[in-house]
Short mmCIF file of C-alpha atoms in Angstrom, two decimals:
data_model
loop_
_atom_site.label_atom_id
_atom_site.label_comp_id
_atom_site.label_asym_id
_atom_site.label_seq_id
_atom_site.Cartn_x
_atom_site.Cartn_y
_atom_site.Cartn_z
CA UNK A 1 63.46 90.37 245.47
CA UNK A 2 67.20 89.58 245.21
CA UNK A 3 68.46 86.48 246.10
CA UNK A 4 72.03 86.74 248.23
CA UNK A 5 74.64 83.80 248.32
CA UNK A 6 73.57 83.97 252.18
CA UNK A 7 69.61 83.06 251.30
CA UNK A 8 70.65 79.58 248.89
CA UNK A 9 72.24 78.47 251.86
CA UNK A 10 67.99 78.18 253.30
CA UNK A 11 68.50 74.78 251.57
CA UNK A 12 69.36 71.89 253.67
CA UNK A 13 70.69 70.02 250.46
CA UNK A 14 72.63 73.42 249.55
CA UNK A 15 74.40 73.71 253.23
CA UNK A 16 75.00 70.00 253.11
CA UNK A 17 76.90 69.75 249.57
CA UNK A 18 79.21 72.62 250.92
CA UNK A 19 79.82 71.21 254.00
CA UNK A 20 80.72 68.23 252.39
CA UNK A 21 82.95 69.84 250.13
CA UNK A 22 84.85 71.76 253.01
CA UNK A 23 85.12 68.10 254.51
CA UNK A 24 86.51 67.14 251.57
CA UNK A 25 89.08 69.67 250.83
CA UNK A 26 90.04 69.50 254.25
CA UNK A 27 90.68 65.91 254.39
CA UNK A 28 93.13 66.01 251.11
CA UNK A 29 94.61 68.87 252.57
CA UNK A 30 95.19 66.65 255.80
CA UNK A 31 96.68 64.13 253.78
CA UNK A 32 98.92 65.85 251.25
CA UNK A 33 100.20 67.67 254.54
CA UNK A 34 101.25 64.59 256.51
CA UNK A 35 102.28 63.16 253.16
CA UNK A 36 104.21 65.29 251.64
CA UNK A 37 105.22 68.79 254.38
CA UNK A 38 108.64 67.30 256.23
CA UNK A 39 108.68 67.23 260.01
CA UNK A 40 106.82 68.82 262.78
CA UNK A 41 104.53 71.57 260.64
CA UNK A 42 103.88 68.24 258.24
CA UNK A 43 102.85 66.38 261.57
CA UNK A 44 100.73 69.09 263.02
CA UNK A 45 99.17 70.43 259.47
CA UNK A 46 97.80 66.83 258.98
CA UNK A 47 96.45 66.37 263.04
CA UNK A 48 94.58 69.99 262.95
CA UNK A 49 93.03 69.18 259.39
CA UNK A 50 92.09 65.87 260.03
CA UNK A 51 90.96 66.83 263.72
CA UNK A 52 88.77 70.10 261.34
CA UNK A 53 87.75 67.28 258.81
CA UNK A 54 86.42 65.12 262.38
CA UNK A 55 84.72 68.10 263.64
CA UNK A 56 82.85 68.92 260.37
CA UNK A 57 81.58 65.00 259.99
CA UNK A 58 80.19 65.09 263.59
CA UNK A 59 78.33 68.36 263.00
CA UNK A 60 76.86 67.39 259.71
CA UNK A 61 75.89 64.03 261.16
CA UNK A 62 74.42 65.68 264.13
CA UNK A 63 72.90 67.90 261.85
CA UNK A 64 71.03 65.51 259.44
CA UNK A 65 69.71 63.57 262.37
CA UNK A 66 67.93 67.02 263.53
CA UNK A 67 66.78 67.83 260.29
CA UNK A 68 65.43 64.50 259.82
CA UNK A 69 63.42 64.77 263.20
CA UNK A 70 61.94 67.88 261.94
CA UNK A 71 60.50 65.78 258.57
CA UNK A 72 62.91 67.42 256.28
CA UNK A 73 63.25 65.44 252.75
CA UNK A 74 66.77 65.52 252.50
CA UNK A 75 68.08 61.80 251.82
CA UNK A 76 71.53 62.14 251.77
CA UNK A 77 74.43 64.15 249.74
CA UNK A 78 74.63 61.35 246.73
CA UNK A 79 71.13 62.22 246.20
CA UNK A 80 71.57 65.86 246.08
CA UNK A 81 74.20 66.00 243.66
CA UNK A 82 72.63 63.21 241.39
CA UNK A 83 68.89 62.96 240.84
CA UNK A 84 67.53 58.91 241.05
CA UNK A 85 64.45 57.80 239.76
CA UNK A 86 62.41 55.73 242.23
CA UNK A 87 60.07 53.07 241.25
CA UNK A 88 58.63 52.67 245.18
CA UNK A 89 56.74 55.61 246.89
CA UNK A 90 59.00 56.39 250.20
CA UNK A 91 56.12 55.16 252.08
CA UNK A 92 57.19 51.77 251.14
CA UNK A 93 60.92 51.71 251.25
CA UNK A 94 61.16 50.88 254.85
CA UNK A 95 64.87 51.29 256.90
CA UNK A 96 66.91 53.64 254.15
CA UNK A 97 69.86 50.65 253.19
CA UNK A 98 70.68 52.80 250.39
CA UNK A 99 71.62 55.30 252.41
CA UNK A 100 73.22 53.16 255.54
CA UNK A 101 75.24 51.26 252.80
CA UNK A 102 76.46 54.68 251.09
CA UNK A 103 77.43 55.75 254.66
CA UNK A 104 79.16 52.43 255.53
CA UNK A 105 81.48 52.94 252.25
CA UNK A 106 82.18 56.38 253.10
CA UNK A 107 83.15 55.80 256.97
CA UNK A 108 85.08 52.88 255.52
CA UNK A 109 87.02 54.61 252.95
CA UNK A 110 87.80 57.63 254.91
CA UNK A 111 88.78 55.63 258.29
CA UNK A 112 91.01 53.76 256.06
CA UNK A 113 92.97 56.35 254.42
CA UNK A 114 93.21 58.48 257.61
CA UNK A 115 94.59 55.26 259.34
CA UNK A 116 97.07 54.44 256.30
CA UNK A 117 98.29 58.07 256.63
CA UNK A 118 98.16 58.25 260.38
CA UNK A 119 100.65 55.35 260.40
CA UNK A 120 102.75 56.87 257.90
CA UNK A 121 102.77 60.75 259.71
CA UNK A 122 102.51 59.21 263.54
CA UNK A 123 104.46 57.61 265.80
CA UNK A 124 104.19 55.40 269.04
CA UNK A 125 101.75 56.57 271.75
CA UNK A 126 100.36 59.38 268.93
CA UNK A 127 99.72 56.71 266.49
CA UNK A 128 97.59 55.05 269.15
CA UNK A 129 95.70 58.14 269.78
CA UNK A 130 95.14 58.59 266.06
CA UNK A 131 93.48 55.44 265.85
CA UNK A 132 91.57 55.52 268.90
CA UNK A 133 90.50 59.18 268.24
CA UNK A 134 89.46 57.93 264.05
CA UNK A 135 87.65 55.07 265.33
CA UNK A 136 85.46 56.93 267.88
CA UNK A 137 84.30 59.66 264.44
CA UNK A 138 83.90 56.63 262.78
CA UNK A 139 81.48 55.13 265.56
CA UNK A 140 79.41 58.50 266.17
CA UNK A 141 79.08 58.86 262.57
CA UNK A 142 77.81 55.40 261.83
CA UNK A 143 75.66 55.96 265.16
CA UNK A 144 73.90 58.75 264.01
CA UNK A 145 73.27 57.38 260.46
CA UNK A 146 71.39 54.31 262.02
CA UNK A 147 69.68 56.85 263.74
CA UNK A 148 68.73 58.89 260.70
CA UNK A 149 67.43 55.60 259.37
CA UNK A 150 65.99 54.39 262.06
CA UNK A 151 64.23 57.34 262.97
CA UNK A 152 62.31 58.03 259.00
CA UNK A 153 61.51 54.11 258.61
CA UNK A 154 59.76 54.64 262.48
CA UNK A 155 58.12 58.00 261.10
CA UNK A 156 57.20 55.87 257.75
CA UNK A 157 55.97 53.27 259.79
CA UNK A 158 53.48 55.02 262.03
CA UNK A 159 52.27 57.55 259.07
CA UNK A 160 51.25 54.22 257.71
CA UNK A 161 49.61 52.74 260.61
CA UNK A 162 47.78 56.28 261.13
CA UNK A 163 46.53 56.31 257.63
CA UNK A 164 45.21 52.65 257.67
CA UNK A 165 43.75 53.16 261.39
CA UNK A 166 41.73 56.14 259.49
CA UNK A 167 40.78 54.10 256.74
CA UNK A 168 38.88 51.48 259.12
CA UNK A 169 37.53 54.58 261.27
CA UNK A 170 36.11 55.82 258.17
CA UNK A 171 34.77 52.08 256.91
CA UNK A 172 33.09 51.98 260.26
CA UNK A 173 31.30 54.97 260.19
CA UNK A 174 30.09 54.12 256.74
CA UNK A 175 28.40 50.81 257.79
CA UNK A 176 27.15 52.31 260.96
CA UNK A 177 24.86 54.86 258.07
#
């Protein structure tokens, strides 16, 4: 059976490290375009790519936080591309911090340097939409990574509580012989 470039992107880790890349390309694209194209294509090259860059975020957030729900493994794209050797079970990790922190850096560092070349490319009442517009992908995006946290420490939590409530069914029915 052959394997088409179509069927390795069945991976959740797969279609995340190449959406991540297309983010990425897209936002150095958005600001070597501001930066460096002159006038009004410079200006509207870096909104489009950056608003493209936006879009992409909000869909792959969105789209961890379903696959997530549905009990998928995938931990994030760090862990994809580098392979970490835990010393806890996952059971016992609780909320993901790892994760939230990784996030927190990356919304930090990419608000910031679309801000910085916002204020460099916009002007006036576009600047303030820039900012307003960055903050609000920034907001979502930290939103739905609480969520993503939130949501496997709950799952974690309840597996647990399931488990141990079977334990003591099981200990009771054993005394009860």
């Amino acid at each position: 059976m052959k394997t088409t470039q179509l069927n390795r992107l069945a991976d959740f880790g797969t279609r995340s490290i190449v959406t991540h890349a297309i983010m990425a390309l897209s936002l150095a694209s958005a600001i070597t375009a501001g930066l460096f194209v002159g006038g009004e294509l410079g200006m509207v090259s870096f909104v489009a790519l950056l608003n493209f860059t936006a879009g992409l975020w909000i869909a792959q957030s969105i789209h961890s936080l379903g696959h997530a729900r549905d009990g998928g493994e995938y931990t994030g794209i760090v862990d994809e591309l580098i392979e970490r050797t835990e010393t806890q079970s996952d059971s016992e990790r609780g909320l993901d911090t790892g994760r939230l922190a990784r996030l927190g850096t990356l919304i930090a560092f990419v608000t910031a340097v679309s801000l910085l070349t916002s204020a460099q490319v916009l002007a006036g009442p576009l600047f303030s939409i820039a900012v307003v517009a960055i903050g609000s992908i920034a907001l979502v995006t930290a939103i739905t990574g609480f969520l993503i946290s939130l949501g496997t420490a709950y799952d974690e939590s309840t597996e647990q509580w399931e488990a141990a409530a079977d334990r003591r069914r099981r200990e009771l029915a054993d005394n009860r012989e």
